[in-house]
């Protein structure tokens, strides 16, 4: 009986030592990057219909943006697709090619985010100028109000984390994007 108890205790201690050793190993070495994120970039995920609301787990999701309109990325051209290992640029042909593992570069509060804020400011200025020319127009008032809300959203709520590049070689990307306080590779 004593031998079984000691054996059980040994198994528990050994498994804890292995787990803590894995944690130590994961935390050793140089950090890939260290970004100061806010609630804008790490948003709380509330329970859904499959989750128990009282499970005591705090869930967060990384929120980021794509620069440009819709799904088009300004830097994703034919040369970049070829660099990523895709041979076709036709959308249908791209869908038939196998998935590939790539590295993404996300930049926090960088030039692309700041240009998005500036575009929202310029759009508001244009709307205000148009409204001054025709102050009675309800359509122009609504457009100005929409652009004010958009600017407020971009400045105060939207994620400042932007997808700025992708590649197959993390070392090449890190040389191209060296600021570990603003850019992270995923």
PDB file of C-alpha atoms in Angstrom:
ATOM      1  CA  UNK A   1       0.000   0.000   0.000  1.00  0.00           C
ATOM      2  CA  UNK A   2       2.783   2.442   0.926  1.00  0.00           C
ATOM      3  CA  UNK A   3       4.632   1.626  -2.257  1.00  0.00           C
ATOM      4  CA  UNK A   4       1.532   2.408  -4.403  1.00  0.00           C
ATOM      5  CA  UNK A   5       1.043   5.729  -2.580  1.00  0.00           C
ATOM      6  CA  UNK A   6       4.681   6.720  -3.167  1.00  0.00           C
ATOM      7  CA  UNK A   7       4.431   5.630  -6.792  1.00  0.00           C
ATOM      8  CA  UNK A   8       1.257   7.715  -7.262  1.00  0.00           C
ATOM      9  CA  UNK A   9       2.886  10.731  -5.617  1.00  0.00           C
ATOM     10  CA  UNK A  10       5.929  10.285  -7.845  1.00  0.00           C
ATOM     11  CA  UNK A  11       3.761  10.229 -10.981  1.00  0.00           C
ATOM     12  CA  UNK A  12       1.978  13.428  -9.905  1.00  0.00           C
ATOM     13  CA  UNK A  13       5.274  15.199  -9.109  1.00  0.00           C
ATOM     14  CA  UNK A  14       6.878  14.048 -12.348  1.00  0.00           C
ATOM     15  CA  UNK A  15       3.913  15.156 -14.482  1.00  0.00           C
ATOM     16  CA  UNK A  16       3.910  18.575 -12.770  1.00  0.00           C
ATOM     17  CA  UNK A  17       7.655  18.916 -13.326  1.00  0.00           C
ATOM     18  CA  UNK A  18       7.253  18.088 -17.015  1.00  0.00           C
ATOM     19  CA  UNK A  19       4.405  20.606 -17.385  1.00  0.00           C
ATOM     20  CA  UNK A  20       6.349  23.365 -15.592  1.00  0.00           C
ATOM     21  CA  UNK A  21       9.427  22.548 -17.652  1.00  0.00           C
ATOM     22  CA  UNK A  22       7.355  23.024 -20.808  1.00  0.00           C
ATOM     23  CA  UNK A  23       6.125  26.391 -19.545  1.00  0.00           C
ATOM     24  CA  UNK A  24       9.688  27.460 -18.762  1.00  0.00           C
ATOM     25  CA  UNK A  25      10.868  26.348 -22.211  1.00  0.00           C
ATOM     26  CA  UNK A  26       8.045  28.257 -23.952  1.00  0.00           C
ATOM     27  CA  UNK A  27       8.921  31.439 -22.073  1.00  0.00           C
ATOM     28  CA  UNK A  28      12.670  31.203 -22.600  1.00  0.00           C
ATOM     29  CA  UNK A  29      14.376  32.887 -25.522  1.00  0.00           C
ATOM     30  CA  UNK A  30      13.698  36.129 -27.305  1.00  0.00           C
ATOM     31  CA  UNK A  31      10.112  37.370 -27.604  1.00  0.00           C
ATOM     32  CA  UNK A  32       8.792  37.618 -31.139  1.00  0.00           C
ATOM     33  CA  UNK A  33       7.223  40.968 -30.265  1.00  0.00           C
ATOM     34  CA  UNK A  34       5.654  42.807 -27.356  1.00  0.00           C
ATOM     35  CA  UNK A  35       2.770  45.098 -28.247  1.00  0.00           C
ATOM     36  CA  UNK A  36       0.698  47.174 -25.828  1.00  0.00           C
ATOM     37  CA  UNK A  37      -2.840  46.241 -26.857  1.00  0.00           C
ATOM     38  CA  UNK A  38      -6.057  47.794 -25.591  1.00  0.00           C
ATOM     39  CA  UNK A  39      -9.710  46.769 -25.521  1.00  0.00           C
ATOM     40  CA  UNK A  40      -9.814  47.917 -29.133  1.00  0.00           C
ATOM     41  CA  UNK A  41      -7.481  45.093 -30.165  1.00  0.00           C
ATOM     42  CA  UNK A  42      -8.367  42.461 -27.555  1.00  0.00           C
ATOM     43  CA  UNK A  43     -12.119  42.273 -27.403  1.00  0.00           C
ATOM     44  CA  UNK A  44     -14.074  40.213 -24.937  1.00  0.00           C
ATOM     45  CA  UNK A  45     -16.034  37.354 -26.458  1.00  0.00           C
ATOM     46  CA  UNK A  46     -19.279  36.780 -24.671  1.00  0.00           C
ATOM     47  CA  UNK A  47     -20.900  33.386 -24.391  1.00  0.00           C
ATOM     48  CA  UNK A  48     -22.843  31.980 -27.276  1.00  0.00           C
ATOM     49  CA  UNK A  49     -25.505  29.336 -27.518  1.00  0.00           C
ATOM     50  CA  UNK A  50     -22.915  26.555 -27.153  1.00  0.00           C
ATOM     51  CA  UNK A  51     -21.189  28.049 -24.127  1.00  0.00           C
ATOM     52  CA  UNK A  52     -22.261  28.028 -20.521  1.00  0.00           C
ATOM     53  CA  UNK A  53     -22.572  31.666 -19.437  1.00  0.00           C
ATOM     54  CA  UNK A  54     -21.312  30.898 -15.930  1.00  0.00           C
ATOM     55  CA  UNK A  55     -18.238  28.834 -16.790  1.00  0.00           C
ATOM     56  CA  UNK A  56     -15.860  31.400 -15.234  1.00  0.00           C
ATOM     57  CA  UNK A  57     -13.658  31.684 -18.334  1.00  0.00           C
ATOM     58  CA  UNK A  58     -12.746  35.046 -19.827  1.00  0.00           C
ATOM     59  CA  UNK A  59     -12.509  34.773 -23.610  1.00  0.00           C
ATOM     60  CA  UNK A  60     -10.673  37.360 -25.698  1.00  0.00           C
ATOM     61  CA  UNK A  61     -10.282  37.648 -29.438  1.00  0.00           C
ATOM     62  CA  UNK A  62      -7.674  39.553 -31.381  1.00  0.00           C
ATOM     63  CA  UNK A  63      -9.316  42.249 -33.479  1.00  0.00           C
ATOM     64  CA  UNK A  64      -7.483  43.613 -36.500  1.00  0.00           C
ATOM     65  CA  UNK A  65      -8.290  45.405 -39.745  1.00  0.00           C
ATOM     66  CA  UNK A  66      -7.438  45.095 -43.398  1.00  0.00           C
ATOM     67  CA  UNK A  67      -6.343  48.319 -45.072  1.00  0.00           C
ATOM     68  CA  UNK A  68      -8.272  49.323 -48.154  1.00  0.00           C
ATOM     69  CA  UNK A  69     -11.834  48.763 -49.225  1.00  0.00           C
ATOM     70  CA  UNK A  70     -13.623  45.446 -48.890  1.00  0.00           C
ATOM     71  CA  UNK A  71     -11.416  42.387 -49.163  1.00  0.00           C
ATOM     72  CA  UNK A  72      -8.850  44.002 -51.449  1.00  0.00           C
ATOM     73  CA  UNK A  73      -5.460  44.498 -49.840  1.00  0.00           C
ATOM     74  CA  UNK A  74      -3.364  47.253 -51.449  1.00  0.00           C
ATOM     75  CA  UNK A  75      -0.151  45.232 -51.117  1.00  0.00           C
ATOM     76  CA  UNK A  76      -1.585  41.891 -52.324  1.00  0.00           C
ATOM     77  CA  UNK A  77      -0.741  41.960 -56.016  1.00  0.00           C
ATOM     78  CA  UNK A  78       0.297  39.283 -58.522  1.00  0.00           C
ATOM     79  CA  UNK A  79       3.945  39.399 -57.410  1.00  0.00           C
ATOM     80  CA  UNK A  80       2.970  38.936 -53.744  1.00  0.00           C
ATOM     81  CA  UNK A  81       0.670  36.020 -54.607  1.00  0.00           C
ATOM     82  CA  UNK A  82       3.535  34.383 -56.489  1.00  0.00           C
ATOM     83  CA  UNK A  83       5.835  34.982 -53.487  1.00  0.00           C
ATOM     84  CA  UNK A  84       3.252  33.242 -51.282  1.00  0.00           C
ATOM     85  CA  UNK A  85       3.301  30.221 -53.596  1.00  0.00           C
ATOM     86  CA  UNK A  86       0.158  30.823 -55.628  1.00  0.00           C
ATOM     87  CA  UNK A  87       0.528  30.523 -59.381  1.00  0.00           C
ATOM     88  CA  UNK A  88      -2.770  32.033 -60.512  1.00  0.00           C
ATOM     89  CA  UNK A  89      -4.404  35.383 -59.898  1.00  0.00           C
ATOM     90  CA  UNK A  90      -7.881  34.396 -61.132  1.00  0.00           C
ATOM     91  CA  UNK A  91     -10.134  34.063 -58.074  1.00  0.00           C
ATOM     92  CA  UNK A  92     -11.601  30.733 -59.219  1.00  0.00           C
ATOM     93  CA  UNK A  93      -8.148  29.270 -59.889  1.00  0.00           C
ATOM     94  CA  UNK A  94      -6.916  30.507 -56.491  1.00  0.00           C
ATOM     95  CA  UNK A  95      -9.748  28.651 -54.754  1.00  0.00           C
ATOM     96  CA  UNK A  96      -8.692  25.377 -56.378  1.00  0.00           C
ATOM     97  CA  UNK A  97      -5.101  25.620 -55.127  1.00  0.00           C
ATOM     98  CA  UNK A  98      -4.200  23.988 -51.817  1.00  0.00           C
ATOM     99  CA  UNK A  99      -3.956  26.107 -48.677  1.00  0.00           C
ATOM    100  CA  UNK A 100      -0.479  27.204 -47.666  1.00  0.00           C
ATOM    101  CA  UNK A 101       1.024  28.215 -44.368  1.00  0.00           C
ATOM    102  CA  UNK A 102       1.998  31.888 -44.389  1.00  0.00           C
ATOM    103  CA  UNK A 103       3.136  34.437 -41.843  1.00  0.00           C
ATOM    104  CA  UNK A 104       1.106  37.606 -41.359  1.00  0.00           C
ATOM    105  CA  UNK A 105       2.495  40.933 -40.213  1.00  0.00           C
ATOM    106  CA  UNK A 106       0.174  43.003 -38.045  1.00  0.00           C
ATOM    107  CA  UNK A 107       1.208  46.564 -37.240  1.00  0.00           C
ATOM    108  CA  UNK A 108      -0.134  48.512 -34.261  1.00  0.00           C
ATOM    109  CA  UNK A 109      -0.929  52.210 -34.738  1.00  0.00           C
ATOM    110  CA  UNK A 110       1.233  52.463 -37.840  1.00  0.00           C
ATOM    111  CA  UNK A 111       1.060  54.539 -41.015  1.00  0.00           C
ATOM    112  CA  UNK A 112      -1.832  52.537 -42.522  1.00  0.00           C
ATOM    113  CA  UNK A 113      -3.991  53.062 -39.442  1.00  0.00           C
ATOM    114  CA  UNK A 114      -3.075  56.752 -39.279  1.00  0.00           C
ATOM    115  CA  UNK A 115      -3.921  57.180 -42.980  1.00  0.00           C
ATOM    116  CA  UNK A 116      -7.318  55.591 -42.290  1.00  0.00           C
ATOM    117  CA  UNK A 117      -7.935  58.191 -39.560  1.00  0.00           C
ATOM    118  CA  UNK A 118      -6.805  60.981 -41.907  1.00  0.00           C
ATOM    119  CA  UNK A 119      -9.119  59.728 -44.675  1.00  0.00           C
ATOM    120  CA  UNK A 120     -12.035  59.793 -42.238  1.00  0.00           C
ATOM    121  CA  UNK A 121     -11.123  63.375 -41.248  1.00  0.00           C
ATOM    122  CA  UNK A 122     -10.909  64.456 -44.888  1.00  0.00           C
ATOM    123  CA  UNK A 123     -14.247  62.798 -45.683  1.00  0.00           C
ATOM    124  CA  UNK A 124     -15.829  64.714 -42.801  1.00  0.00           C
ATOM    125  CA  UNK A 125     -14.298  67.986 -44.002  1.00  0.00           C
ATOM    126  CA  UNK A 126     -15.678  67.405 -47.505  1.00  0.00           C
ATOM    127  CA  UNK A 127     -19.127  66.601 -46.102  1.00  0.00           C
ATOM    128  CA  UNK A 128     -19.082  69.746 -43.957  1.00  0.00           C
ATOM    129  CA  UNK A 129     -18.054  71.890 -46.950  1.00  0.00           C
ATOM    130  CA  UNK A 130     -20.853  70.398 -49.070  1.00  0.00           C
ATOM    131  CA  UNK A 131     -23.334  71.033 -46.261  1.00  0.00           C
ATOM    132  CA  UNK A 132     -22.254  74.665 -45.953  1.00  0.00           C
ATOM    133  CA  UNK A 133     -22.999  75.152 -49.652  1.00  0.00           C
ATOM    134  CA  UNK A 134     -26.494  73.647 -49.241  1.00  0.00           C
ATOM    135  CA  UNK A 135     -27.307  73.912 -45.528  1.00  0.00           C
ATOM    136  CA  UNK A 136     -30.965  72.933 -45.983  1.00  0.00           C
ATOM    137  CA  UNK A 137     -30.205  69.550 -47.545  1.00  0.00           C
ATOM    138  CA  UNK A 138     -31.192  66.680 -45.267  1.00  0.00           C
ATOM    139  CA  UNK A 139     -29.225  64.230 -47.398  1.00  0.00           C
ATOM    140  CA  UNK A 140     -26.024  66.235 -46.897  1.00  0.00           C
ATOM    141  CA  UNK A 141     -26.741  66.566 -43.163  1.00  0.00           C
ATOM    142  CA  UNK A 142     -27.148  62.791 -42.940  1.00  0.00           C
ATOM    143  CA  UNK A 143     -23.903  62.273 -44.897  1.00  0.00           C
ATOM    144  CA  UNK A 144     -22.060  64.639 -42.552  1.00  0.00           C
ATOM    145  CA  UNK A 145     -23.473  62.876 -39.487  1.00  0.00           C
ATOM    146  CA  UNK A 146     -22.462  59.494 -40.913  1.00  0.00           C
ATOM    147  CA  UNK A 147     -18.927  60.735 -41.512  1.00  0.00           C
ATOM    148  CA  UNK A 148     -18.743  62.167 -37.986  1.00  0.00           C
ATOM    149  CA  UNK A 149     -19.759  58.783 -36.576  1.00  0.00           C
ATOM    150  CA  UNK A 150     -17.219  57.048 -38.833  1.00  0.00           C
ATOM    151  CA  UNK A 151     -14.405  59.357 -37.658  1.00  0.00           C
ATOM    152  CA  UNK A 152     -15.379  58.841 -34.012  1.00  0.00           C
ATOM    153  CA  UNK A 153     -15.424  55.061 -34.536  1.00  0.00           C
ATOM    154  CA  UNK A 154     -12.028  55.004 -36.269  1.00  0.00           C
ATOM    155  CA  UNK A 155     -10.398  57.256 -33.668  1.00  0.00           C
ATOM    156  CA  UNK A 156     -11.896  55.734 -30.524  1.00  0.00           C
ATOM    157  CA  UNK A 157     -13.185  52.209 -31.144  1.00  0.00           C
ATOM    158  CA  UNK A 158     -11.724  50.535 -34.229  1.00  0.00           C
ATOM    159  CA  UNK A 159      -8.712  48.309 -33.793  1.00  0.00           C
ATOM    160  CA  UNK A 160      -5.407  50.053 -34.484  1.00  0.00           C
ATOM    161  CA  UNK A 161      -3.918  46.701 -35.540  1.00  0.00           C
ATOM    162  CA  UNK A 162      -3.618  46.481 -39.336  1.00  0.00           C
ATOM    163  CA  UNK A 163      -2.660  43.603 -41.620  1.00  0.00           C
ATOM    164  CA  UNK A 164       0.295  45.056 -43.532  1.00  0.00           C
ATOM    165  CA  UNK A 165       2.127  42.132 -45.129  1.00  0.00           C
ATOM    166  CA  UNK A 166       2.383  38.378 -45.518  1.00  0.00           C
ATOM    167  CA  UNK A 167       5.138  35.971 -46.455  1.00  0.00           C
ATOM    168  CA  UNK A 168       6.391  32.413 -46.206  1.00  0.00           C
ATOM    169  CA  UNK A 169       9.662  33.188 -44.392  1.00  0.00           C
ATOM    170  CA  UNK A 170       9.396  34.722 -40.919  1.00  0.00           C
ATOM    171  CA  UNK A 171      13.043  35.834 -40.886  1.00  0.00           C
ATOM    172  CA  UNK A 172      12.663  37.752 -44.156  1.00  0.00           C
ATOM    173  CA  UNK A 173       9.508  39.419 -42.855  1.00  0.00           C
ATOM    174  CA  UNK A 174      11.184  40.328 -39.560  1.00  0.00           C
ATOM    175  CA  UNK A 175      14.021  42.020 -41.471  1.00  0.00           C
ATOM    176  CA  UNK A 176      11.454  43.944 -43.513  1.00  0.00           C
ATOM    177  CA  UNK A 177       9.392  44.792 -40.392  1.00  0.00           C
ATOM    178  CA  UNK A 178      11.949  45.102 -37.543  1.00  0.00           C
ATOM    179  CA  UNK A 179       9.982  47.104 -34.938  1.00  0.00           C
ATOM    180  CA  UNK A 180       9.029  44.542 -32.280  1.00  0.00           C
ATOM    181  CA  UNK A 181       7.068  47.187 -30.331  1.00  0.00           C
ATOM    182  CA  UNK A 182       4.683  47.852 -33.270  1.00  0.00           C
ATOM    183  CA  UNK A 183       4.787  44.799 -35.542  1.00  0.00           C
ATOM    184  CA  UNK A 184       4.054  41.187 -34.718  1.00  0.00           C
ATOM    185  CA  UNK A 185       4.377  38.110 -36.919  1.00  0.00           C
ATOM    186  CA  UNK A 186       1.604  35.538 -36.694  1.00  0.00           C
TER     187      UNK A 186
END
